XYZ file of C-alpha atoms in Angstrom:
687
model
C 106.813 111.804 84.398
C 109.927 112.286 86.508
C 111.617 115.631 85.688
C 114.753 115.089 83.513
C 116.917 117.017 85.974
C 116.606 114.068 88.417
C 117.703 111.363 85.954
C 121.369 111.296 87.110
C 120.206 110.583 90.692
C 117.962 107.713 89.616
C 120.718 105.969 87.612
C 121.557 102.445 88.881
C 124.664 101.974 91.028
C 126.228 99.793 88.275
C 126.853 103.012 86.342
C 129.507 103.923 88.934
C 133.160 103.042 88.502
C 134.067 99.779 90.253
C 130.523 98.480 90.782
C 130.036 95.031 89.269
C 127.796 92.093 90.217
C 129.987 91.236 93.245
C 129.732 94.702 94.829
C 126.111 95.185 93.776
C 124.945 92.431 96.167
C 125.990 94.088 99.476
C 124.813 97.467 98.135
C 121.371 96.034 97.318
C 121.223 94.515 100.789
C 121.457 98.033 102.235
C 118.823 99.283 99.780
C 121.457 101.258 97.839
C 120.333 100.507 94.287
C 120.532 104.012 92.761
C 122.819 107.031 93.054
C 120.131 108.860 95.042
C 120.233 106.120 97.697
C 123.996 106.504 98.038
C 123.749 110.305 98.213
C 121.237 109.967 101.072
C 123.162 107.171 102.837
C 124.240 109.652 105.500
C 127.012 108.808 107.987
C 125.864 107.369 111.318
C 128.643 109.278 113.050
C 132.101 110.797 112.511
C 135.352 109.708 114.136
C 138.420 111.751 114.960
C 141.514 109.659 115.712
C 144.673 110.359 117.697
C 148.049 108.837 116.859
C 149.728 107.146 119.847
C 153.193 105.600 120.227
C 151.846 102.651 122.271
C 148.592 101.489 123.939
C 149.681 102.839 127.352
C 149.159 106.341 125.922
C 145.560 105.547 124.892
C 142.334 105.335 126.847
C 139.847 102.469 126.511
C 137.041 103.403 124.105
C 139.299 105.903 122.274
C 139.743 105.942 118.491
C 143.475 105.662 117.852
C 146.120 105.110 115.188
C 149.247 103.158 116.116
C 152.069 101.151 114.553
C 151.952 97.402 115.285
C 154.061 94.351 114.420
C 152.075 91.177 113.693
C 153.140 88.197 115.860
C 150.499 85.457 115.478
C 147.191 84.464 113.818
C 144.635 82.510 115.873
C 141.658 80.976 114.078
C 138.461 80.225 116.004
C 137.280 76.735 116.967
C 134.484 77.008 114.395
C 133.453 79.302 111.521
C 131.375 81.496 113.839
C 134.093 82.038 116.466
C 136.185 85.242 116.301
C 139.446 85.239 114.305
C 142.248 87.032 116.213
C 145.493 88.509 114.949
C 147.943 89.220 117.811
C 150.311 92.168 117.378
C 152.862 94.115 119.427
C 153.224 97.849 119.901
C 156.586 99.682 120.102
C 157.166 98.753 123.797
C 155.984 95.120 123.581
C 152.310 95.399 124.677
C 150.184 92.707 123.021
C 146.912 93.742 121.368
C 144.388 91.564 119.509
C 142.882 92.624 116.177
C 139.560 90.756 116.199
C 137.516 89.790 113.135
C 134.174 87.996 112.720
C 132.795 86.086 109.739
C 134.327 86.554 106.330
C 136.367 89.533 107.445
C 139.005 86.987 108.582
C 140.007 86.546 104.897
C 140.878 90.251 104.776
C 142.917 89.899 107.983
C 144.972 87.017 106.524
C 145.842 89.137 103.470
C 146.455 92.472 105.201
C 148.380 91.285 108.252
C 151.221 88.823 107.466
C 153.200 87.616 110.520
C 156.401 89.607 111.092
C 155.234 92.670 109.120
C 154.603 96.155 110.523
C 151.321 97.991 109.846
C 149.574 101.180 110.876
C 146.187 100.238 112.379
C 143.270 102.593 113.058
C 140.235 101.726 115.199
C 138.582 101.823 118.604
C 140.589 100.416 121.534
C 138.470 98.142 123.751
C 139.005 95.611 126.519
C 137.717 92.019 126.310
C 138.416 90.156 129.553
C 142.075 90.898 130.293
C 142.976 91.515 126.641
C 143.112 94.829 124.763
C 141.609 94.594 121.306
C 140.462 96.492 118.215
C 137.414 94.809 116.639
C 137.290 95.106 112.823
C 139.935 97.852 112.451
C 138.746 100.800 110.304
C 142.045 100.926 108.409
C 145.183 98.801 108.055
C 147.930 100.458 105.954
C 151.611 99.804 105.323
C 152.748 103.410 105.046
C 151.525 106.879 105.959
C 149.586 106.025 109.109
C 149.890 109.682 110.105
C 147.266 110.568 107.440
C 144.699 108.543 109.417
C 144.871 110.679 112.543
C 142.706 113.650 113.502
C 140.493 113.063 110.476
C 136.805 113.735 110.898
C 135.970 110.588 109.007
C 132.393 109.487 108.244
C 131.267 106.105 109.575
C 128.580 104.516 107.362
C 126.226 101.622 107.968
C 127.722 98.605 106.157
C 126.719 95.126 105.091
C 129.027 92.142 104.611
C 131.302 92.692 101.607
C 131.568 96.484 102.041
C 134.259 98.511 103.783
C 134.176 102.125 104.987
C 136.671 103.380 102.325
C 134.754 101.582 99.546
C 131.374 103.049 100.475
C 132.878 106.524 101.041
C 134.327 106.361 97.497
C 130.970 105.404 95.986
C 129.180 108.175 97.900
C 131.741 110.644 96.553
C 131.074 109.491 92.976
C 127.300 109.784 93.489
C 127.602 113.302 94.939
C 129.787 114.387 92.017
C 126.918 113.489 89.651
C 124.205 115.206 91.753
C 122.707 118.201 89.876
C 121.874 121.635 91.308
C 118.119 121.577 91.959
C 115.691 124.528 92.070
C 114.761 125.810 95.560
C 111.399 124.531 96.835
C 111.505 125.927 100.377
C 109.437 129.079 100.989
C 111.938 132.008 100.732
C 111.212 133.517 104.185
C 111.566 130.117 105.888
C 114.781 129.436 103.920
C 116.378 132.758 104.954
C 115.247 132.501 108.567
C 116.688 128.997 108.958
C 119.924 130.021 107.204
C 120.252 126.658 105.481
C 122.546 125.740 102.566
C 121.136 124.992 99.084
C 120.088 121.361 98.505
C 123.262 120.084 96.812
C 125.582 121.911 99.235
C 123.650 120.464 102.187
C 124.078 116.952 100.817
C 127.852 117.367 100.351
C 128.304 118.985 103.792
C 126.304 116.271 105.581
C 128.873 113.685 104.416
C 131.868 115.806 105.463
C 131.283 116.341 109.168
C 128.810 117.116 111.947
C 126.731 119.860 110.337
C 123.336 120.499 111.958
C 122.193 123.037 109.356
C 122.897 120.657 106.465
C 121.217 117.686 108.205
C 118.175 119.773 109.183
C 117.798 121.051 105.645
C 117.766 117.499 104.235
C 115.309 116.302 106.889
C 113.047 119.299 106.217
C 112.960 118.459 102.492
C 111.717 114.958 103.294
C 109.074 116.243 105.736
C 107.920 118.892 103.252
C 107.601 116.290 100.461
C 105.512 114.090 102.741
C 103.265 116.901 104.022
C 102.695 118.186 100.489
C 101.884 114.744 99.044
C 99.357 114.048 101.815
C 97.724 117.460 101.292
C 97.396 116.785 97.566
C 95.795 113.402 98.296
C 93.402 114.979 100.762
C 92.475 117.821 98.397
C 91.884 115.293 95.630
C 89.747 113.147 97.907
C 87.560 116.135 98.740
C 86.953 116.689 95.025
C 86.023 113.064 94.310
C 82.431 112.000 94.250
C 81.720 109.218 96.705
C 78.423 107.673 97.678
C 76.606 109.329 100.583
C 75.528 106.471 102.889
C 72.790 106.963 105.465
C 71.786 103.957 107.577
C 68.325 103.497 109.075
C 69.465 101.410 112.060
C 67.595 98.303 110.820
C 70.718 96.092 111.042
C 72.547 97.834 113.885
C 69.442 97.689 116.071
C 69.620 93.879 116.055
C 73.226 93.658 117.293
C 73.584 91.756 120.589
C 76.841 93.072 122.054
C 78.378 91.401 125.157
C 78.691 94.778 126.911
C 77.505 98.360 126.330
C 79.558 100.642 124.062
C 82.065 102.950 125.789
C 81.809 106.725 125.406
C 84.832 106.647 123.074
C 83.182 104.009 120.866
C 79.928 106.008 120.660
C 81.854 109.186 119.802
C 83.895 107.433 117.084
C 80.786 105.828 115.543
C 79.065 109.235 115.435
C 82.122 110.766 113.683
C 82.175 107.916 111.139
C 78.418 108.163 110.566
C 78.756 111.910 109.911
C 81.571 111.312 107.379
C 79.740 108.529 105.544
C 76.660 110.691 105.051
C 78.745 113.139 102.957
C 79.372 112.880 99.235
C 83.147 113.302 99.653
C 84.518 109.854 100.578
C 85.529 109.401 104.215
C 89.236 109.029 104.985
C 89.394 108.384 108.726
C 91.934 106.710 111.021
C 90.586 104.827 114.050
C 93.291 104.634 116.703
C 92.419 102.185 119.416
C 94.485 100.987 122.307
C 94.922 97.216 122.667
C 91.504 95.739 123.479
C 89.587 99.027 123.121
C 86.952 97.469 120.855
C 87.886 98.640 117.352
C 86.197 95.626 115.712
C 82.782 96.615 117.084
C 83.209 100.165 115.721
C 84.282 98.751 112.336
C 81.222 96.465 112.262
C 78.870 99.362 113.056
C 80.464 101.366 110.221
C 80.120 98.466 107.759
C 76.485 97.910 108.764
C 75.725 101.575 107.936
C 76.843 100.750 104.369
C 74.704 97.564 104.334
C 71.653 99.489 105.602
C 72.161 101.942 102.745
C 72.040 99.058 100.220
C 75.818 98.857 99.629
C 78.648 96.395 100.393
C 81.615 96.694 102.762
C 85.045 95.033 102.884
C 87.619 94.564 105.642
C 91.256 94.215 104.581
C 93.683 92.487 106.993
C 97.497 92.246 106.557
C 97.751 88.462 107.107
C 95.594 85.438 106.469
C 95.461 84.420 110.117
C 94.219 87.897 111.075
C 91.657 87.817 108.258
C 90.300 84.497 109.579
C 90.064 85.830 113.126
C 88.218 88.950 111.982
C 85.888 86.837 109.881
C 85.006 84.588 112.827
C 84.300 87.455 115.241
C 82.404 89.600 112.675
C 80.302 86.640 111.513
C 79.432 85.823 115.133
C 78.519 89.422 115.997
C 76.631 90.068 112.737
C 74.580 86.850 112.886
C 71.504 88.330 114.672
C 71.352 91.167 112.107
C 71.034 88.887 109.073
C 73.988 90.559 107.277
C 75.912 88.025 105.138
C 79.645 87.923 105.946
C 82.171 86.016 103.752
C 85.923 85.300 103.844
C 88.215 85.571 100.805
C 91.961 84.870 100.955
C 94.594 83.831 98.435
C 94.296 80.276 99.754
C 90.643 79.869 98.676
C 90.304 77.796 95.507
C 87.657 76.024 93.381
C 83.925 76.077 94.068
C 84.150 77.855 97.420
C 86.039 80.746 95.801
C 83.657 80.867 92.814
C 80.687 81.005 95.186
C 82.195 83.949 97.084
C 83.028 85.815 93.848
C 79.453 85.322 92.601
C 78.026 86.530 95.913
C 80.124 89.718 95.720
C 79.037 90.318 92.145
C 75.305 89.732 92.682
C 75.265 91.538 96.046
C 74.117 88.561 98.171
C 77.321 88.980 100.257
C 77.114 92.192 102.319
C 80.521 92.160 104.016
C 83.716 90.462 102.809
C 86.794 89.961 104.998
C 90.169 89.064 103.507
C 93.764 89.772 102.608
C 94.901 91.636 99.472
C 93.032 88.927 97.535
C 89.808 90.960 97.941
C 91.237 93.667 95.666
C 92.577 91.484 92.856
C 91.420 92.358 89.333
C 89.178 89.287 89.097
C 87.177 90.294 92.175
C 84.189 92.442 91.165
C 81.548 93.933 93.496
C 77.934 94.848 92.937
C 78.354 98.051 94.970
C 81.413 98.349 97.215
C 81.051 101.613 99.129
C 82.935 101.122 102.389
C 86.422 99.697 103.124
C 87.997 99.055 106.519
C 91.791 98.572 106.601
C 93.098 96.824 109.707
C 96.615 97.447 111.022
C 96.919 100.482 108.828
C 100.708 100.791 109.256
C 101.169 97.723 107.037
C 99.644 99.575 104.064
C 101.111 102.761 102.560
C 99.303 105.788 101.118
C 99.685 104.322 97.619
C 97.658 101.271 98.672
C 95.032 103.466 100.307
C 94.642 105.184 96.925
C 94.427 101.862 95.059
C 91.250 101.002 96.963
C 89.456 103.930 95.390
C 89.434 102.155 92.021
C 87.319 99.207 93.244
C 83.946 100.869 93.810
C 81.725 102.475 91.158
C 82.638 105.624 93.015
C 85.429 106.123 95.541
C 84.534 104.111 98.675
C 84.576 105.466 102.215
C 87.786 104.311 103.939
C 88.228 103.614 107.649
C 91.813 102.751 108.573
C 92.433 101.115 111.962
C 95.575 100.728 114.026
C 96.182 99.182 117.443
C 99.487 101.049 117.747
C 98.701 104.247 119.647
C 100.597 106.903 117.718
C 101.706 110.194 119.295
C 100.187 113.365 117.859
C 103.349 114.500 116.047
C 103.699 111.228 114.215
C 99.987 110.973 113.383
C 100.414 114.173 111.398
C 103.536 112.774 109.739
C 102.118 109.457 108.661
C 98.416 110.059 108.350
C 98.260 113.737 107.395
C 95.499 113.054 104.872
C 93.192 111.313 107.364
C 90.815 112.551 110.051
C 91.448 110.792 113.358
C 89.113 109.100 115.870
C 90.519 107.793 119.147
C 89.372 104.908 121.336
C 90.982 105.838 124.629
C 88.686 103.903 127.012
C 88.648 100.163 127.651
C 85.348 98.227 127.599
C 84.082 97.253 131.077
C 84.916 93.552 130.509
C 88.675 94.083 130.031
C 90.819 93.415 133.091
C 94.108 95.088 133.921
C 97.091 92.790 133.261
C 99.547 92.429 136.164
C 103.048 93.203 134.914
C 106.102 91.781 136.695
C 109.764 92.613 135.978
C 112.428 89.994 136.831
C 115.961 88.889 135.905
C 116.752 86.017 133.509
C 118.046 84.006 136.483
C 114.402 83.434 137.521
C 113.625 81.374 134.375
C 113.630 77.953 136.162
C 110.988 79.198 138.658
C 109.021 80.717 135.778
C 108.996 77.388 133.912
C 107.426 75.771 137.004
C 104.808 78.522 137.048
C 104.060 77.689 133.391
C 103.572 74.018 134.294
C 100.992 75.053 136.926
C 99.171 77.247 134.351
C 99.020 74.358 131.877
C 97.703 72.006 134.576
C 94.781 74.429 134.997
C 94.110 74.263 131.253
C 95.596 77.737 130.472
C 97.875 78.759 127.576
C 100.871 81.112 127.369
C 103.124 83.079 124.994
C 106.936 83.253 125.274
C 108.499 85.988 123.123
C 112.227 86.217 122.267
C 113.987 89.086 120.476
C 116.043 87.097 117.974
C 115.783 83.876 115.996
C 119.322 82.531 116.353
C 122.231 83.088 118.735
C 124.411 85.962 117.592
C 128.196 85.781 117.429
C 130.247 87.611 119.971
C 130.507 87.707 123.740
C 126.872 88.630 124.305
C 124.547 85.731 124.980
C 121.334 86.487 123.142
C 118.296 84.359 123.880
C 117.124 82.987 120.582
C 113.650 81.702 119.822
C 115.104 78.439 118.506
C 117.235 77.761 121.585
C 114.401 78.669 123.962
C 111.951 76.543 121.970
C 114.319 73.550 122.188
C 114.676 73.831 125.976
C 110.928 74.334 126.595
C 110.042 71.493 124.221
C 112.296 69.244 126.258
C 110.174 70.081 129.315
C 106.674 70.239 127.740
C 106.947 68.096 124.563
C 104.324 68.620 121.856
C 102.540 71.225 123.939
C 105.030 73.777 122.517
C 104.925 75.335 119.023
C 107.190 77.997 117.493
C 106.634 80.910 115.112
C 109.209 83.337 113.703
C 109.674 85.510 110.638
C 112.023 83.070 108.886
C 109.450 80.260 108.735
C 107.453 79.640 105.548
C 103.943 81.218 105.764
C 102.244 77.777 105.760
C 104.377 76.580 108.703
C 103.675 79.813 110.559
C 99.908 79.561 109.982
C 99.836 75.870 110.976
C 101.621 76.572 114.294
C 99.397 79.599 115.011
C 96.248 77.599 114.251
C 97.318 74.740 116.558
C 97.800 77.276 119.340
C 94.562 79.164 118.589
C 92.602 75.862 118.653
C 94.134 74.970 122.025
C 96.014 71.900 120.688
C 99.275 73.508 121.879
C 99.689 75.143 125.290
C 102.729 77.354 124.656
C 103.647 79.519 121.662
C 107.335 80.494 121.483
C 107.734 83.373 119.036
C 109.600 86.434 117.886
C 107.550 89.626 117.593
C 105.553 88.309 114.620
C 102.692 87.730 117.079
C 102.659 91.378 118.140
C 99.510 92.212 116.227
C 96.189 90.467 116.144
C 96.441 86.945 117.540
C 93.383 86.490 119.744
C 93.493 83.521 122.135
C 91.197 84.253 125.133
C 92.547 81.182 126.975
C 96.125 82.575 127.043
C 96.734 84.206 130.427
C 100.526 84.540 130.616
C 102.890 86.524 128.373
C 106.644 86.109 128.939
C 108.905 88.593 127.116
C 112.564 87.639 127.242
C 115.199 90.409 127.136
C 112.398 92.926 127.423
C 114.988 95.729 127.542
C 115.554 95.211 123.803
C 111.993 96.226 122.911
C 110.393 99.649 122.664
C 107.531 100.561 125.003
C 104.956 100.556 122.221
C 106.034 97.066 121.209
C 105.998 95.750 124.786
C 102.494 97.173 125.221
C 101.328 95.512 121.995
C 102.736 92.163 123.097
C 101.199 92.458 126.560
C 97.833 93.044 124.863
C 97.872 89.490 123.481
C 96.742 88.251 126.932
C 93.871 89.408 129.144
C 91.309 88.699 126.435
C 89.270 86.180 128.419
C 87.593 86.295 131.818
C 90.614 84.946 133.772
C 93.257 87.107 135.463
C 96.302 87.564 133.167
C 99.976 88.311 133.754
C 102.901 89.686 131.761
C 106.459 88.819 132.840
C 109.266 91.061 131.550
C 112.597 89.225 131.792
C 115.773 91.301 131.555
C 119.508 90.677 131.249
C 122.099 91.462 133.930
C 122.946 95.018 132.923
C 120.212 97.546 132.241
C 120.772 100.999 130.789
C 118.997 103.936 132.442
C 116.562 104.118 129.480
C 115.752 100.405 129.761
C 115.109 100.743 133.511
C 112.703 103.635 132.899
C 110.958 101.741 130.128
C 110.355 98.622 132.238
C 109.202 100.730 135.206
C 106.682 102.544 132.965
C 105.337 99.204 131.733
C 104.746 98.119 135.321
C 102.995 101.374 136.201
C 100.790 102.026 133.163
C 98.353 100.202 130.869
C 97.580 103.338 128.826
C 98.927 102.833 125.294
C 98.643 106.517 124.354
C 100.645 107.610 127.407
C 103.241 104.874 126.762
C 103.555 105.920 123.097
C 104.327 109.532 124.082
C 106.838 108.374 126.708
C 108.444 105.968 124.246
C 109.082 108.825 121.865
C 110.873 110.784 124.568
C 112.985 107.751 125.470
C 113.957 106.397 122.091
C 112.800 108.473 119.140
C 110.282 107.720 116.447
C 111.734 104.875 114.379
C 110.074 102.056 116.263
C 106.750 103.756 116.599
C 105.808 104.445 113.054
C 104.723 100.855 112.917
C 107.793 99.260 114.487
C 110.449 99.271 111.816
C 110.328 95.565 111.059
C 106.654 95.491 110.231
C 105.832 98.499 108.162
C 107.106 101.107 105.812
C 108.131 104.012 108.040
C 107.645 107.172 106.038
C 111.037 108.745 106.825
C 114.555 107.608 106.101
C 116.365 110.949 106.530
C 114.516 112.748 109.351
C 115.262 111.640 112.922
C 112.602 111.811 115.610
C 114.047 115.042 117.033
C 113.902 116.583 113.566
C 110.328 115.369 113.030
C 109.261 117.024 116.299
C 111.081 120.278 115.574
C 110.581 120.659 111.819
C 107.338 118.903 110.886
C 104.993 121.720 112.008
C 107.074 124.205 109.936
C 107.079 121.893 106.903
C 103.315 121.489 107.277
C 102.813 125.286 107.286
C 105.146 125.620 104.293
C 103.150 123.011 102.322
C 99.903 124.789 103.269
C 101.321 128.110 101.949
C 102.296 126.456 98.674
C 98.775 125.054 98.257
C 96.784 128.090 99.422
C 98.932 131.069 98.374
C 101.535 130.000 95.820
C 99.275 128.253 93.300
C 100.004 124.637 94.302
C 102.120 122.735 91.776
C 101.227 125.138 88.973
C 103.076 128.259 90.198
C 106.828 128.981 89.981
C 107.605 127.405 93.365
C 105.243 124.578 92.383
C 107.636 123.534 89.586
C 110.416 123.121 92.160
C 108.018 121.331 94.550
C 107.190 118.869 91.775
C 110.930 118.027 91.570
C 110.915 117.533 95.360
C 107.951 115.108 95.230
C 109.664 112.989 92.583
C 112.995 113.138 94.436
C 111.388 111.570 97.537
C 109.133 109.317 95.470
C 106.018 110.925 96.902
C 104.855 111.431 93.315
C 101.513 109.758 94.075
C 100.667 113.356 95.074
C 101.419 114.574 91.531
C 99.543 111.675 89.914
C 96.558 112.429 92.129
C 96.492 115.960 90.752
C 96.526 114.779 87.173
C 93.211 113.039 87.731
C 94.241 109.986 89.754
């Protein structure tokens, strides 16, 4: 049960003054559904403004406040074009106040022609025109109060303004209770941090490193503690010791010998599975390092010991691919492999369910469908989870309820994760690393070129297709974005390539219905389509050995880890493969370094470490769009600096301070519920 002291923070946002159905929508869009979410919706930055008499006194890029007289309104040619309000300063300079989307309605109301207003915002140049895009404030009187303020700037969604969200945050903070101190006293004094509630208030008022660090530390401590509780609980559980006799594994006919890293990982897994405490191990393998073979060996140990194994994949298309390759590899051994997805119906499904119940199916591959209530096993003792970052700790725990006793769990990820972040996200797992490539894998030649080379590249594609090859073309966005920047969109690129190659082109992006996505992927996988145009939805798992060219448009927009994942989609067959990184006209220093690293290295672990240095941890914890990153408060710098301390603090609480039962434990319990890491508490109460 959540401690009563936290109830005010978990109240819905509708309990705040001024929040009705209309305002609730944009708040929900930002994930701000409770007071706690608002309290932790920390400012992205703070602005200090200077009042100027006219724009000649201001520098481009400066945040200013000045008095303007409105002269003209200019609507765009269509609904997506910018709406501009022209205004004059005190000496006659013209400046445009530019609005996009629905914000133009606000402009019409706030800025009548002929009236004078104080306007606050960032002065920019667009072509030969000075402009302020989406002014922060437009007021009739008292513009002087807007200057030299250290004002928070929050992330917004359409329908919210900075003053509105600041007011709601203030209301939420006013209702926040004083909470007991959960940080170890020596650590608390040494760091010289404010108490929890003070830190929260200060973090919204201005740049305050101590307050921000304190809040980040709380989140890291909650995570470390929850994972330790899960691990301790797992050690206490009774699993099923599984010892194989090699009778199935000895019959495997692998295309090439196992690498040293594969042998080492299999030995570690074998050692874990022989114990009574259930295995919780993470298998980190670089793209193409042969994780599937290791997973099969692990599952066959369970089969040799008279038990069943299951492999859980995040998507149906991945489940089908795993099924095909495992069935092919396992055939000489005589192990029975089956597929079960949500799409299976009727007799086929019944047959699979019966086989799992009577034990005639040894290994089942599928999506979440394999863990539905109606699916019962004769003796499930081993579970492999593919693309681990798609499944949270809570789901890892759910698996334990399916076997007679807690099954051994092997989690796999093809995203090489730096050491710091492994501890953060997988603190309750032991880790095995596949850091060698099998002898059959070829290096992929990586080329960096400007967008202006696209026509030549399209001709190169035509030559590839003539030789019977296939290719991927990845774009960063689905549709063109408003504004001066031209952003290549999957839809626009698909249209132009379809014009050239006709039905040989298919498209996949996150906004398509799952059936459409699967149908396009299957056409490409079967070889009925030559070119797959996609957003990053293809980053993980699509295996088409005949694809030998990967084009990534606007490669500077992607993180290194993501580029490496995408590049790993080719080079899976015997033919030489290439990856072309297309970039826009202007490249930041970071983007230049990133693209140079991609050209120089094929080592995912090295690239992951470098990526962290270049851009921080958000992308890496599973690339934000495709997985629940464990941290919303802590930045990468804070994770690096504070996580080891938080880990030691959690260890002290467990080993010295009586866990959740002692005096500090009571406060720590509040912390776990505050950050919704209460699966750690539930684990303690007997799971």
